Short mmCIF file of C-alpha atoms in Angstrom, two decimals:
data_model
loop_
_atom_site.label_atom_id
_atom_site.label_comp_id
_atom_site.label_asym_id
_atom_site.label_seq_id
_atom_site.Cartn_x
_atom_site.Cartn_y
_atom_site.Cartn_z
CA MET B 1 30.00 8.06 5.16
CA ASP B 2 29.94 8.21 1.20
CA ALA B 3 31.36 6.02 -0.52
CA ASP B 4 33.65 7.16 -3.05
CA PRO B 5 31.76 6.52 -6.05
CA ARG B 6 34.39 5.29 -7.99
CA GLN B 7 34.02 2.35 -5.78
CA TYR B 8 31.01 1.47 -7.50
CA GLU B 9 32.96 0.88 -10.15
CA ASN B 10 34.11 -2.52 -9.08
CA ILE B 11 30.65 -4.57 -7.82
CA VAL B 12 29.96 -5.96 -10.45
CA VAL B 13 25.77 -6.77 -10.26
CA ASN B 14 24.58 -9.58 -12.31
CA ASP B 15 21.79 -9.02 -15.43
CA ASN B 16 19.39 -11.57 -14.29
CA ASP B 17 19.63 -9.98 -10.42
CA ILE B 18 17.97 -6.22 -12.12
CA HIS B 19 15.83 -7.86 -14.31
CA ASN B 20 14.02 -10.64 -11.25
CA VAL B 21 14.44 -6.72 -9.42
CA VAL B 22 12.29 -4.73 -11.98
CA LEU B 23 10.24 -7.60 -12.33
CA SER B 24 8.89 -8.08 -8.49
CA TYR B 25 8.22 -4.91 -8.81
CA LEU B 26 5.57 -4.80 -11.61
CA VAL B 27 4.34 -7.43 -10.35
CA HIS B 28 3.87 -6.66 -6.98
CA ASN B 29 2.27 -3.86 -8.17
CA CYS B 30 -0.19 -5.59 -11.68
CA TYR B 31 1.55 -3.62 -13.92
CA ASN B 32 0.76 -7.22 -15.94
CA GLU B 33 0.55 -5.30 -19.43
CA THR B 34 4.38 -4.34 -18.75
CA VAL B 35 5.38 -7.69 -17.11
CA GLU B 36 4.26 -9.93 -19.84
CA SER B 37 6.23 -7.41 -22.68
CA PHE B 38 9.49 -7.18 -20.35
CA ILE B 39 9.64 -11.06 -20.05
CA SER B 40 8.90 -11.49 -23.39
CA CYS B 41 11.94 -9.02 -24.23
CA THR B 42 14.51 -10.36 -21.69
CA GLY B 43 14.06 -13.63 -21.84
CA MET B 44 13.05 -14.40 -18.52
CA LYS B 45 10.83 -17.47 -17.93
CA GLN B 46 6.72 -16.63 -17.48
CA LEU B 47 4.99 -16.78 -14.64
CA ALA B 48 3.17 -19.66 -13.81
CA ASN B 49 -0.53 -18.20 -12.63
CA HIS B 50 1.25 -14.53 -11.53
CA LEU B 51 -0.55 -12.94 -14.64
CA GLU B 52 -3.99 -13.91 -13.77
CA ASP B 53 -3.30 -13.37 -10.30
CA MET B 54 -1.95 -9.81 -10.78
CA GLU B 55 -5.47 -8.89 -13.06
CA LYS B 56 -7.46 -9.95 -9.66
CA ARG B 57 -5.28 -8.37 -7.62
CA LYS B 58 -5.30 -4.84 -10.01
CA ARG B 59 -9.17 -4.83 -10.24
CA ILE B 60 -9.49 -5.31 -6.22
CA PHE B 61 -6.83 -2.47 -6.36
CA HIS B 62 -8.10 0.29 -7.82
CA PHE B 63 -11.92 -0.94 -6.49
CA ALA B 64 -10.12 0.18 -2.87
CA LEU B 65 -8.25 3.34 -4.60
CA ASP B 66 -11.73 4.64 -5.95
CA GLY B 67 -13.43 4.39 -2.92
CA ASN B 68 -15.69 1.06 -4.41
CA ALA B 69 -14.92 -0.92 -0.78
CA LEU B 70 -17.77 -3.22 -0.54
CA LYS B 71 -16.82 -4.13 -4.74
CA ALA B 72 -12.97 -4.50 -3.18
CA ILE B 73 -14.50 -7.07 -0.41
CA GLU B 74 -15.88 -9.01 -2.40
CA LEU B 75 -13.37 -10.06 -5.04
CA THR B 76 -10.68 -9.93 -1.82
CA GLU B 77 -13.11 -12.49 -0.49
CA GLU B 78 -13.44 -14.41 -3.72
CA LEU B 79 -9.62 -14.60 -4.02
CA ALA B 80 -8.43 -15.29 -0.81
CA PRO B 81 -11.12 -16.13 1.91
CA ALA B 82 -11.04 -15.80 5.23
CA LEU B 83 -8.16 -13.35 5.02
CA LEU B 84 -10.18 -10.63 5.77
CA ASP B 85 -11.64 -12.31 9.11
CA ARG B 86 -8.36 -12.92 10.55
CA ASN B 87 -7.30 -8.94 9.36
CA LYS B 88 -9.72 -7.01 11.67
CA ASP B 89 -7.35 -4.08 10.79
CA LEU B 90 -7.79 -3.84 6.74
CA HIS B 91 -11.03 -5.14 7.18
CA PHE B 92 -12.67 -2.15 9.40
CA ASP B 93 -10.14 -0.36 7.10
CA LEU B 94 -12.30 -0.85 3.89
CA LEU B 95 -15.29 -0.61 5.66
CA SER B 96 -14.23 3.06 7.21
CA LEU B 97 -13.50 3.85 2.72
CA HIS B 98 -17.43 2.75 2.04
CA PHE B 99 -18.45 5.03 5.10
CA VAL B 100 -16.11 7.62 3.87
CA LYS B 101 -17.69 7.04 0.57
CA LEU B 102 -21.36 7.98 1.96
CA VAL B 103 -19.94 11.00 3.81
CA CYS B 104 -19.09 12.35 0.77
CA SER B 105 -22.01 11.57 -1.37
CA ARG B 106 -24.36 13.97 1.65
CA LYS B 107 -26.16 10.49 1.95
CA CYS B 108 -25.27 11.19 5.86
CA THR B 109 -28.25 8.78 7.12
CA GLU B 110 -27.16 5.52 5.02
CA ALA B 111 -24.11 6.60 6.50
CA LEU B 112 -25.43 6.42 9.81
CA GLU B 113 -26.94 2.51 9.80
CA PHE B 114 -23.96 1.88 7.67
CA ALA B 115 -21.83 2.34 10.40
CA GLN B 116 -24.54 1.06 13.02
CA THR B 117 -24.61 -2.03 11.71
CA LYS B 118 -20.27 -3.04 10.12
CA LEU B 119 -18.95 -0.07 11.45
CA THR B 120 -19.98 -0.43 15.81
CA PRO B 121 -19.08 -4.03 16.04
CA PHE B 122 -15.55 -2.67 15.41
CA GLY B 123 -15.86 -0.81 19.25
CA MET B 124 -16.43 -3.83 21.27
CA VAL B 125 -12.31 -3.59 20.85
CA GLN B 126 -10.22 -0.58 22.46
CA LYS B 127 -7.71 0.06 19.69
CA TYR B 128 -10.85 0.82 17.14
CA VAL B 129 -12.72 3.25 19.33
CA GLU B 130 -10.48 6.65 18.73
CA LYS B 131 -11.26 5.70 14.68
CA LEU B 132 -14.24 5.27 15.23
CA GLU B 133 -14.94 8.31 16.62
CA ASP B 134 -12.96 10.18 14.07
CA PHE B 135 -14.93 8.64 11.34
CA MET B 136 -18.58 9.78 12.86
CA ALA B 137 -17.76 13.09 13.65
CA LEU B 138 -17.36 13.68 9.81
CA LEU B 139 -21.14 13.42 9.89
CA ALA B 140 -21.23 16.48 12.44
CA TYR B 141 -19.94 18.90 9.18
CA GLU B 142 -22.22 19.89 6.70
CA GLU B 143 -18.25 20.02 4.69
CA PRO B 144 -16.87 17.11 6.08
CA GLU B 145 -13.42 18.31 3.74
CA LYS B 146 -13.28 21.04 5.90
CA SER B 147 -13.56 18.95 8.84
CA PRO B 148 -9.74 18.13 11.39
CA MET B 149 -10.20 14.69 10.07
CA PHE B 150 -10.69 15.22 6.35
CA HIS B 151 -7.35 13.23 5.63
CA LEU B 152 -9.68 10.93 6.14
CA LEU B 153 -11.46 11.52 2.86
CA SER B 154 -8.06 12.19 1.51
CA LEU B 155 -6.75 9.99 -1.75
CA ASP B 156 -3.70 9.64 0.98
CA TYR B 157 -5.97 7.86 2.68
CA ARG B 158 -7.22 5.36 0.03
CA GLN B 159 -4.28 4.20 -1.17
CA HIS B 160 -2.50 3.68 2.13
CA VAL B 161 -5.84 1.13 2.23
CA ALA B 162 -5.51 0.09 -0.77
CA ASP B 163 -1.70 -0.24 -0.78
CA SER B 164 -2.22 -3.13 2.87
CA LEU B 165 -4.64 -4.93 0.68
CA ASN B 166 -2.49 -5.22 -2.00
CA ARG B 167 0.16 -6.95 0.62
CA ALA B 168 -1.91 -8.41 3.06
CA ILE B 169 -3.21 -10.09 -0.73
CA LEU B 170 0.65 -11.55 -1.81
CA ALA B 171 1.17 -12.15 1.92
CA ASN B 172 -1.63 -14.42 2.15
CA ALA B 173 -0.40 -16.38 -1.41
CA ASN B 174 2.45 -17.44 0.07
CA GLN B 175 4.35 -14.41 -1.81
CA PRO B 176 6.42 -11.25 -1.00
CA SER B 177 4.56 -8.35 1.05
CA TYR B 178 6.89 -5.84 -0.55
CA SER B 179 8.63 -5.78 -3.89
CA ALA B 180 12.52 -6.80 -4.11
CA MET B 181 13.22 -3.76 -5.11
CA GLU B 182 11.64 -1.40 -1.52
CA ARG B 183 12.95 -4.29 -0.03
CA LEU B 184 16.67 -2.96 -1.31
CA ILE B 185 15.35 0.61 -0.87
CA GLN B 186 14.50 0.23 2.68
CA GLN B 187 18.15 -1.57 3.34
CA THR B 188 19.99 0.80 1.64
CA THR B 189 18.36 3.59 3.63
CA VAL B 190 18.73 1.94 6.97
CA VAL B 191 22.37 1.15 6.07
CA ARG B 192 23.75 4.43 5.11
CA GLN B 193 21.14 6.24 7.98
CA SER B 194 23.74 3.89 10.52
CA LEU B 195 27.08 4.92 8.65
CA ASN B 196 26.12 8.09 8.54
CA GLN B 197 25.06 8.68 12.41
CA ASP B 198 28.57 9.02 14.22
CA HIS B 199 28.70 11.72 11.29
CA VAL B 200 26.50 13.84 12.18
CA LYS B 201 28.17 15.70 14.94
CA ASP B 202 31.09 16.80 12.19
CA GLY B 203 28.85 18.90 10.32
CA VAL B 204 28.04 15.61 8.17
CA LEU B 205 24.06 15.41 6.40
CA PRO B 206 22.22 12.98 7.48
CA PHE B 207 21.44 10.59 4.20
CA ALA B 208 18.76 11.03 2.09
CA LEU B 209 17.56 8.77 -0.27
CA LYS B 210 16.34 11.55 -2.48
CA ASP B 211 19.53 13.30 -2.35
CA PHE B 212 21.34 9.73 -2.86
CA LEU B 213 19.27 9.16 -6.05
CA LYS B 214 19.97 12.24 -7.98
CA SER B 215 23.67 11.80 -7.34
#
């Protein structure tokens, strides 16, 4: 059930709260230059070591996003030692990015050797077996981009891994793994969906965040 938009005007939102939400999003996504400008314009307190950490996370994120996983792993081990030893899922995903890069470069022999030395050991754990089979299947296609596993070569997959890595590094530094803005959107969506659930049968359309943002 939608609330009367006129009621929104009765809710006072503190400017500092808005600033903190925006700053949280900028820091989370490593927009360091924008962070500096935003802090300067709003008069907020300077962040201690966040700017330096942001620059390091930004480099790691973009290396992962570009498929340069080995460099991302190297820098991650410098910034957050033992993180990948503890987070095997993330380590596997990063190694898989390098494997995919070799496959896309048609370096199949090198890809196979890399898989045997770096990926195959993960096969000792059952949950990685199916993933390994999907990645290894890419070698069977002359054009892996047209294979049933083409999604593993996509930017979306690299984005997913890069985002997961960024969140893991933040959590390792005892910082929120999700920005305040993401949490607010998640909470708003869950609450509105819950409120609307009982009214769907009465012809009320389910809550859609995209439609809400347009209203």
